[in-house]
Amino acid sequence: MSSTAAGGPEGCLAQNDWLCGEYLRTRQSELLDATVEHVWITAASVGIALLLALPLAVAARRWRAARGPALGVTTVLYTIPSLAMFALLLPVFGLSAAVVVTGLVLYSLTVLVRNILAGLDAVPAEAREAARGMGYGPGRLLFEVELPLALPALLAGVRIATVTAVSLTTIGAIVGYGGLGNLIYDGMESYFKSQVLTASAICVVLAIAADLLLLWLQRALTPWTRSRTRARNGGTGGGPKGIPAKAAAPPEAGAAGTDLVGKAG
């Protein structure tokens, strides 16, 4: 009784405080399980979307007739509200994590297809001509020159899609597979302040951590962007597989799809 009145460690739960160390101590397992579920749903969704977006973007780049349908269909899918999307997928997948993963895959396609296309379009003609002059065929040109040069835009799209997926995963609580969203939803129903705040804070931390990790990966996989800066200052540098630095210097093309961030449920 006295500890509650004094606002001690146990008293913060009884008083339903927003900040409560006792909640963190007693619910570690619950928080860990929800975080793991949140991470794997996000990672699976973005990974599958990337596997689908790559061939779609390459096809749209190679065959102009496919560009309009690819961009149009993915944009229409993105306009469907989250709750409606999950409701439409329920009869197909039932109450399962597949509903959430599929919905996030469809939403991620819009950002990824647009960014990959932007990156491929930004590859300089000089880089392609240099590669063909070195004997590169279409397949080798794509995988060793065009896609590497499109990596900054591609990974920028992955960053946008990942941060968006971390946010939208919480909506999966309506089907019981929302990761940290389950805790937020339950906490809001019972007005459990520390649970809502803690789960929300972990979501923010996950989004920031994922964005920073992908930013580091982008810089590690595109060293020629740093070489390009040195080349401007009088140094030397080359693009992937020895393509001349000047030819391998597309303009920055990582902003496509940024206007799609902030999708509401």
mmCIF file of C-alpha atoms in Angstrom:
data_model
loop_
_atom_site.group_PDB
_atom_site.id
_atom_site.type_symbol
_atom_site.label_atom_id
_atom_site.label_comp_id
_atom_site.label_asym_id
_atom_site.label_seq_id
_atom_site.Cartn_x
_atom_site.Cartn_y
_atom_site.Cartn_z
ATOM 1 C CA MET A 1 0.000 0.000 0.000
ATOM 2 C CA SER A 2 2.800 2.375 0.941
ATOM 3 C CA SER A 3 4.819 1.568 -2.177
ATOM 4 C CA THR A 4 1.801 2.370 -4.317
ATOM 5 C CA ALA A 5 1.198 5.629 -2.546
ATOM 6 C CA ALA A 6 4.850 6.530 -2.848
ATOM 7 C CA GLY A 7 4.875 5.858 -6.551
ATOM 8 C CA GLY A 8 7.478 3.069 -6.228
ATOM 9 C CA PRO A 9 8.383 0.513 -8.892
ATOM 10 C CA GLU A 10 5.217 -1.485 -8.306
ATOM 11 C CA GLY A 11 3.104 1.615 -7.858
ATOM 12 C CA CYS A 12 3.595 2.782 -11.465
ATOM 13 C CA LEU A 13 1.557 -0.187 -12.735
ATOM 14 C CA ALA A 14 -1.167 0.391 -10.189
ATOM 15 C CA GLN A 15 -1.253 4.085 -11.057
ATOM 16 C CA ASN A 16 -1.176 3.316 -14.801
ATOM 17 C CA ASP A 17 1.742 5.661 -15.481
ATOM 18 C CA TRP A 18 2.996 6.247 -19.014
ATOM 19 C CA LEU A 19 6.580 5.505 -17.971
ATOM 20 C CA CYS A 20 6.850 2.355 -15.907
ATOM 21 C CA GLY A 21 10.018 0.378 -15.291
ATOM 22 C CA GLU A 22 8.053 -2.420 -13.655
ATOM 23 C CA TYR A 23 6.170 -2.991 -16.915
ATOM 24 C CA LEU A 24 9.449 -3.421 -18.785
ATOM 25 C CA ARG A 25 10.730 -5.833 -16.131
ATOM 26 C CA THR A 26 7.642 -8.019 -15.904
ATOM 27 C CA ARG A 27 6.697 -8.083 -19.607
ATOM 28 C CA GLN A 28 10.097 -8.706 -21.212
ATOM 29 C CA SER A 29 9.043 -11.998 -22.795
ATOM 30 C CA GLU A 30 5.847 -10.498 -24.207
ATOM 31 C CA LEU A 31 7.694 -7.514 -25.635
ATOM 32 C CA LEU A 32 10.410 -9.722 -27.153
ATOM 33 C CA ASP A 33 7.894 -12.048 -28.832
ATOM 34 C CA ALA A 34 5.965 -9.101 -30.270
ATOM 35 C CA THR A 35 9.169 -7.449 -31.523
ATOM 36 C CA VAL A 36 10.401 -10.661 -33.188
ATOM 37 C CA GLU A 37 7.028 -11.107 -34.918
ATOM 38 C CA HIS A 38 7.085 -7.472 -36.038
ATOM 39 C CA VAL A 39 10.597 -7.800 -37.483
ATOM 40 C CA TRP A 40 9.974 -11.027 -39.396
ATOM 41 C CA ILE A 41 6.690 -9.787 -40.886
ATOM 42 C CA THR A 42 8.404 -6.590 -42.034
ATOM 43 C CA ALA A 43 11.481 -8.380 -43.388
ATOM 44 C CA ALA A 44 9.456 -11.055 -45.195
ATOM 45 C CA SER A 45 7.145 -8.475 -46.750
ATOM 46 C CA VAL A 46 9.906 -6.219 -48.082
ATOM 47 C CA GLY A 47 12.015 -9.194 -49.210
ATOM 48 C CA ILE A 48 9.185 -10.760 -51.213
ATOM 49 C CA ALA A 49 8.205 -7.366 -52.637
ATOM 50 C CA LEU A 50 11.788 -6.786 -53.799
ATOM 51 C CA LEU A 51 11.879 -10.176 -55.537
ATOM 52 C CA LEU A 52 8.684 -9.253 -57.400
ATOM 53 C CA ALA A 53 9.575 -5.613 -58.070
ATOM 54 C CA LEU A 54 12.926 -6.337 -59.741
ATOM 55 C CA PRO A 55 11.566 -8.293 -62.722
ATOM 56 C CA LEU A 56 8.588 -5.939 -62.994
ATOM 57 C CA ALA A 57 10.835 -2.877 -63.170
ATOM 58 C CA VAL A 58 13.279 -4.529 -65.583
ATOM 59 C CA ALA A 59 10.389 -5.560 -67.854
ATOM 60 C CA ALA A 60 8.915 -2.056 -67.688
ATOM 61 C CA ARG A 61 12.327 -0.603 -68.550
ATOM 62 C CA ARG A 62 12.913 -2.956 -71.471
ATOM 63 C CA TRP A 63 9.406 -2.956 -72.933
ATOM 64 C CA ARG A 64 7.847 0.497 -72.863
ATOM 65 C CA ALA A 65 4.364 -0.976 -73.340
ATOM 66 C CA ALA A 66 4.682 -2.633 -69.928
ATOM 67 C CA ARG A 67 5.665 0.562 -68.099
ATOM 68 C CA GLY A 68 2.188 2.110 -67.895
ATOM 69 C CA PRO A 69 0.406 -1.052 -66.653
ATOM 70 C CA ALA A 70 3.156 -1.840 -64.122
ATOM 71 C CA LEU A 71 3.098 1.651 -62.614
ATOM 72 C CA GLY A 72 -0.672 1.970 -62.878
ATOM 73 C CA VAL A 73 -1.534 -1.327 -61.176
ATOM 74 C CA THR A 74 0.937 -0.865 -58.320
ATOM 75 C CA THR A 75 -0.288 2.696 -57.745
ATOM 76 C CA VAL A 76 -3.928 1.580 -57.630
ATOM 77 C CA LEU A 77 -3.017 -1.119 -55.088
ATOM 78 C CA TYR A 78 -1.370 1.525 -52.916
ATOM 79 C CA THR A 79 -4.545 3.623 -52.827
ATOM 80 C CA ILE A 80 -6.540 0.822 -51.152
ATOM 81 C CA PRO A 81 -6.850 1.581 -47.407
ATOM 82 C CA SER A 82 -5.039 -0.880 -45.140
ATOM 83 C CA LEU A 83 -8.164 -2.101 -43.367
ATOM 84 C CA ALA A 84 -9.935 -2.683 -46.679
ATOM 85 C CA MET A 85 -6.890 -4.492 -48.101
ATOM 86 C CA PHE A 86 -6.704 -6.888 -45.178
ATOM 87 C CA ALA A 87 -10.463 -7.464 -45.352
ATOM 88 C CA LEU A 88 -10.194 -8.341 -49.065
ATOM 89 C CA LEU A 89 -7.368 -10.790 -48.342
ATOM 90 C CA LEU A 90 -9.113 -12.533 -45.432
ATOM 91 C CA PRO A 91 -11.276 -14.859 -47.590
ATOM 92 C CA VAL A 92 -8.131 -15.977 -49.435
ATOM 93 C CA PHE A 93 -5.714 -16.536 -46.540
ATOM 94 C CA GLY A 94 -7.963 -16.701 -43.483
ATOM 95 C CA LEU A 95 -6.835 -15.370 -40.107
ATOM 96 C CA SER A 96 -3.109 -15.794 -40.661
ATOM 97 C CA ALA A 97 0.092 -13.808 -40.950
ATOM 98 C CA ALA A 98 -0.141 -14.284 -44.728
ATOM 99 C CA VAL A 99 -2.865 -11.608 -44.795
ATOM 100 C CA VAL A 100 -0.509 -9.007 -43.338
ATOM 101 C CA VAL A 101 2.534 -10.104 -45.347
ATOM 102 C CA THR A 102 0.619 -10.103 -48.640
ATOM 103 C CA GLY A 103 -0.893 -6.695 -47.956
ATOM 104 C CA LEU A 104 2.511 -5.206 -47.167
ATOM 105 C CA VAL A 105 4.022 -6.815 -50.264
ATOM 106 C CA LEU A 106 1.394 -5.163 -52.452
ATOM 107 C CA TYR A 107 1.969 -1.775 -50.812
ATOM 108 C CA SER A 108 5.772 -2.066 -51.078
ATOM 109 C CA LEU A 109 5.627 -2.827 -54.806
ATOM 110 C CA THR A 110 4.644 0.750 -55.612
ATOM 111 C CA VAL A 111 7.701 2.311 -53.999
ATOM 112 C CA LEU A 112 10.138 -0.376 -55.132
ATOM 113 C CA VAL A 113 9.051 -0.538 -58.784
ATOM 114 C CA ARG A 114 9.183 3.250 -59.109
ATOM 115 C CA ASN A 115 12.602 3.541 -57.493
ATOM 116 C CA ILE A 116 14.169 0.694 -59.463
ATOM 117 C CA LEU A 117 12.807 2.193 -62.676
ATOM 118 C CA ALA A 118 14.176 5.611 -61.697
ATOM 119 C CA GLY A 119 17.562 4.059 -61.040
ATOM 120 C CA LEU A 120 17.631 2.168 -64.347
ATOM 121 C CA ASP A 121 16.499 5.244 -66.272
ATOM 122 C CA ALA A 122 19.283 7.273 -64.641
ATOM 123 C CA VAL A 123 22.073 4.958 -65.850
ATOM 124 C CA PRO A 124 24.063 7.089 -68.332
ATOM 125 C CA ALA A 125 24.074 6.019 -71.960
ATOM 126 C CA GLU A 126 27.862 6.352 -71.833
ATOM 127 C CA ALA A 127 28.047 3.571 -69.236
ATOM 128 C CA ARG A 128 25.971 1.248 -71.409
ATOM 129 C CA GLU A 129 28.021 2.041 -74.490
ATOM 130 C CA ALA A 130 31.283 1.507 -72.612
ATOM 131 C CA ALA A 131 30.054 -1.871 -71.367
ATOM 132 C CA ARG A 132 28.904 -2.962 -74.823
ATOM 133 C CA GLY A 133 32.276 -1.893 -76.203
ATOM 134 C CA MET A 134 33.869 -4.224 -73.649
ATOM 135 C CA GLY A 135 31.759 -7.111 -74.974
ATOM 136 C CA TYR A 136 28.952 -7.170 -72.415
ATOM 137 C CA GLY A 137 25.782 -8.924 -73.558
ATOM 138 C CA PRO A 138 22.264 -7.917 -72.400
ATOM 139 C CA GLY A 139 22.272 -10.131 -69.308
ATOM 140 C CA ARG A 140 25.749 -9.183 -68.196
ATOM 141 C CA LEU A 141 25.011 -5.530 -68.926
ATOM 142 C CA LEU A 142 21.957 -5.681 -66.671
ATOM 143 C CA PHE A 143 23.522 -7.489 -63.711
ATOM 144 C CA GLU A 144 27.034 -6.049 -63.805
ATOM 145 C CA VAL A 145 26.408 -2.463 -64.915
ATOM 146 C CA GLU A 146 22.785 -1.295 -64.872
ATOM 147 C CA LEU A 147 21.589 -2.817 -61.600
ATOM 148 C CA PRO A 148 24.781 -1.901 -59.690
ATOM 149 C CA LEU A 149 24.478 1.693 -60.916
ATOM 150 C CA ALA A 150 20.783 1.662 -59.954
ATOM 151 C CA LEU A 151 21.610 0.457 -56.424
ATOM 152 C CA PRO A 152 21.402 3.898 -54.754
ATOM 153 C CA ALA A 153 17.846 4.375 -56.033
ATOM 154 C CA LEU A 154 16.935 0.737 -55.394
ATOM 155 C CA LEU A 155 18.150 0.812 -51.799
ATOM 156 C CA ALA A 156 16.507 4.191 -51.234
ATOM 157 C CA GLY A 157 13.255 2.501 -52.248
ATOM 158 C CA VAL A 158 13.969 -0.407 -49.896
ATOM 159 C CA ARG A 159 14.523 2.072 -47.071
ATOM 160 C CA ILE A 160 11.197 3.802 -47.750
ATOM 161 C CA ALA A 161 9.362 0.476 -48.089
ATOM 162 C CA THR A 162 10.914 -0.882 -44.882
ATOM 163 C CA VAL A 163 10.074 2.130 -42.734
ATOM 164 C CA THR A 164 6.538 2.145 -44.158
ATOM 165 C CA ALA A 165 6.173 -1.605 -43.504
ATOM 166 C CA VAL A 166 7.305 -1.193 -39.880
ATOM 167 C CA SER A 167 4.460 1.290 -39.438
ATOM 168 C CA LEU A 168 1.797 -0.632 -41.375
ATOM 169 C CA THR A 169 2.572 -3.947 -39.664
ATOM 170 C CA THR A 170 0.821 -2.590 -36.594
ATOM 171 C CA ILE A 171 -2.479 -2.581 -38.539
ATOM 172 C CA GLY A 172 -2.172 -6.377 -38.671
ATOM 173 C CA ALA A 173 -3.456 -6.389 -35.086
ATOM 174 C CA ILE A 174 -6.979 -6.538 -36.547
ATOM 175 C CA VAL A 175 -6.243 -10.137 -37.619
ATOM 176 C CA GLY A 176 -4.048 -10.951 -34.629
ATOM 177 C CA TYR A 177 -0.716 -10.681 -36.450
ATOM 178 C CA GLY A 178 0.443 -7.139 -35.881
ATOM 179 C CA GLY A 179 3.587 -7.718 -33.849
ATOM 180 C CA LEU A 180 3.906 -4.716 -31.572
ATOM 181 C CA GLY A 181 0.594 -3.530 -32.981
ATOM 182 C CA ASN A 182 -1.123 -6.266 -30.947
ATOM 183 C CA LEU A 183 0.214 -4.701 -27.751
ATOM 184 C CA ILE A 184 -0.734 -1.205 -28.889
ATOM 185 C CA TYR A 185 -4.259 -2.322 -29.820
ATOM 186 C CA ASP A 186 -4.785 -4.229 -26.548
ATOM 187 C CA GLY A 187 -3.314 -1.362 -24.554
ATOM 188 C CA MET A 188 -5.634 1.156 -26.187
ATOM 189 C CA GLU A 189 -8.680 -1.009 -25.438
ATOM 190 C CA SER A 190 -7.771 -1.264 -21.757
ATOM 191 C CA TYR A 191 -6.145 2.188 -21.594
ATOM 192 C CA PHE A 192 -2.880 0.568 -20.452
ATOM 193 C CA LYS A 193 -0.629 3.585 -20.874
ATOM 194 C CA SER A 194 2.807 2.036 -20.378
ATOM 195 C CA GLN A 195 2.042 -0.782 -22.811
ATOM 196 C CA VAL A 196 0.910 1.620 -25.553
ATOM 197 C CA LEU A 197 3.889 3.931 -25.064
ATOM 198 C CA THR A 198 6.488 1.153 -24.830
ATOM 199 C CA ALA A 199 5.255 -0.732 -27.903
ATOM 200 C CA SER A 200 5.004 2.512 -29.885
ATOM 201 C CA ALA A 201 8.521 3.532 -28.858
ATOM 202 C CA ILE A 202 9.929 0.157 -29.933
ATOM 203 C CA CYS A 203 8.250 0.614 -33.347
ATOM 204 C CA VAL A 204 9.975 3.970 -33.757
ATOM 205 C CA VAL A 205 13.327 2.481 -32.715
ATOM 206 C CA LEU A 206 12.881 -0.392 -35.192
ATOM 207 C CA ALA A 207 12.133 2.024 -38.037
ATOM 208 C CA ILE A 208 15.147 4.217 -37.252
ATOM 209 C CA ALA A 209 17.460 1.227 -36.814
ATOM 210 C CA ALA A 210 16.322 -0.353 -40.083
ATOM 211 C CA ASP A 211 16.780 2.913 -41.962
ATOM 212 C CA LEU A 212 20.297 3.437 -40.581
ATOM 213 C CA LEU A 213 21.276 -0.161 -41.322
ATOM 214 C CA LEU A 214 20.068 0.093 -44.911
ATOM 215 C CA LEU A 215 21.807 3.453 -45.314
ATOM 216 C CA TRP A 216 25.080 1.859 -44.193
ATOM 217 C CA LEU A 217 24.461 -1.049 -46.593
ATOM 218 C CA GLN A 218 23.804 1.384 -49.435
ATOM 219 C CA ARG A 219 27.107 3.157 -48.835
ATOM 220 C CA ALA A 220 28.999 -0.125 -48.478
ATOM 221 C CA LEU A 221 27.595 -1.493 -51.757
ATOM 222 C CA THR A 222 28.160 1.683 -53.795
ATOM 223 C CA PRO A 223 31.783 2.685 -53.171
ATOM 224 C CA TRP A 224 31.979 4.302 -56.619
ATOM 225 C CA THR A 225 29.722 7.104 -55.403
ATOM 226 C CA ARG A 226 32.555 8.092 -53.066
ATOM 227 C CA SER A 227 35.070 7.548 -55.870
ATOM 228 C CA ARG A 228 33.025 9.936 -58.001
ATOM 229 C CA THR A 229 33.486 12.635 -55.374
ATOM 230 C CA ARG A 230 37.226 12.028 -55.290
ATOM 231 C CA ALA A 231 37.324 12.132 -59.092
ATOM 232 C CA ARG A 232 35.726 15.578 -59.069
ATOM 233 C CA ASN A 233 38.483 16.695 -56.731
ATOM 234 C CA GLY A 234 41.216 15.461 -59.056
ATOM 235 C CA GLY A 235 41.454 11.840 -57.899
ATOM 236 C CA THR A 236 40.614 8.701 -59.837
ATOM 237 C CA GLY A 237 37.771 6.301 -59.447
ATOM 238 C CA GLY A 238 35.801 3.825 -61.411
ATOM 239 C CA GLY A 239 32.338 2.402 -61.530
ATOM 240 C CA PRO A 240 31.438 -1.251 -61.138
ATOM 241 C CA LYS A 241 33.604 -3.747 -63.016
ATOM 242 C CA GLY A 242 35.970 -1.066 -64.292
ATOM 243 C CA ILE A 243 33.419 1.129 -66.074
ATOM 244 C CA PRO A 244 34.943 4.631 -66.233
ATOM 245 C CA ALA A 245 33.939 6.816 -63.309
ATOM 246 C CA LYS A 246 32.518 9.588 -65.502
ATOM 247 C CA ALA A 247 30.368 7.111 -67.419
ATOM 248 C CA ALA A 248 29.286 5.394 -64.216
ATOM 249 C CA ALA A 249 27.970 8.531 -62.545
ATOM 250 C CA PRO A 250 24.196 8.729 -62.879
ATOM 251 C CA PRO A 251 22.420 11.592 -61.170
ATOM 252 C CA GLU A 252 21.055 10.875 -57.739
ATOM 253 C CA ALA A 253 17.835 8.964 -58.258
ATOM 254 C CA GLY A 254 16.707 7.872 -54.845
ATOM 255 C CA ALA A 255 13.753 10.144 -54.278
ATOM 256 C CA ALA A 256 11.172 8.332 -56.411
ATOM 257 C CA GLY A 257 8.316 7.190 -54.253
ATOM 258 C CA THR A 258 9.030 9.495 -51.311
ATOM 259 C CA ASP A 259 5.699 11.199 -51.892
ATOM 260 C CA LEU A 260 4.058 7.880 -51.030
ATOM 261 C CA VAL A 261 5.357 7.817 -47.456
ATOM 262 C CA GLY A 262 2.787 8.348 -44.743
ATOM 263 C CA LYS A 263 0.066 6.035 -46.010
ATOM 264 C CA ALA A 264 -2.925 6.144 -43.731
ATOM 265 C CA GLY A 265 -4.771 3.055 -42.645
#
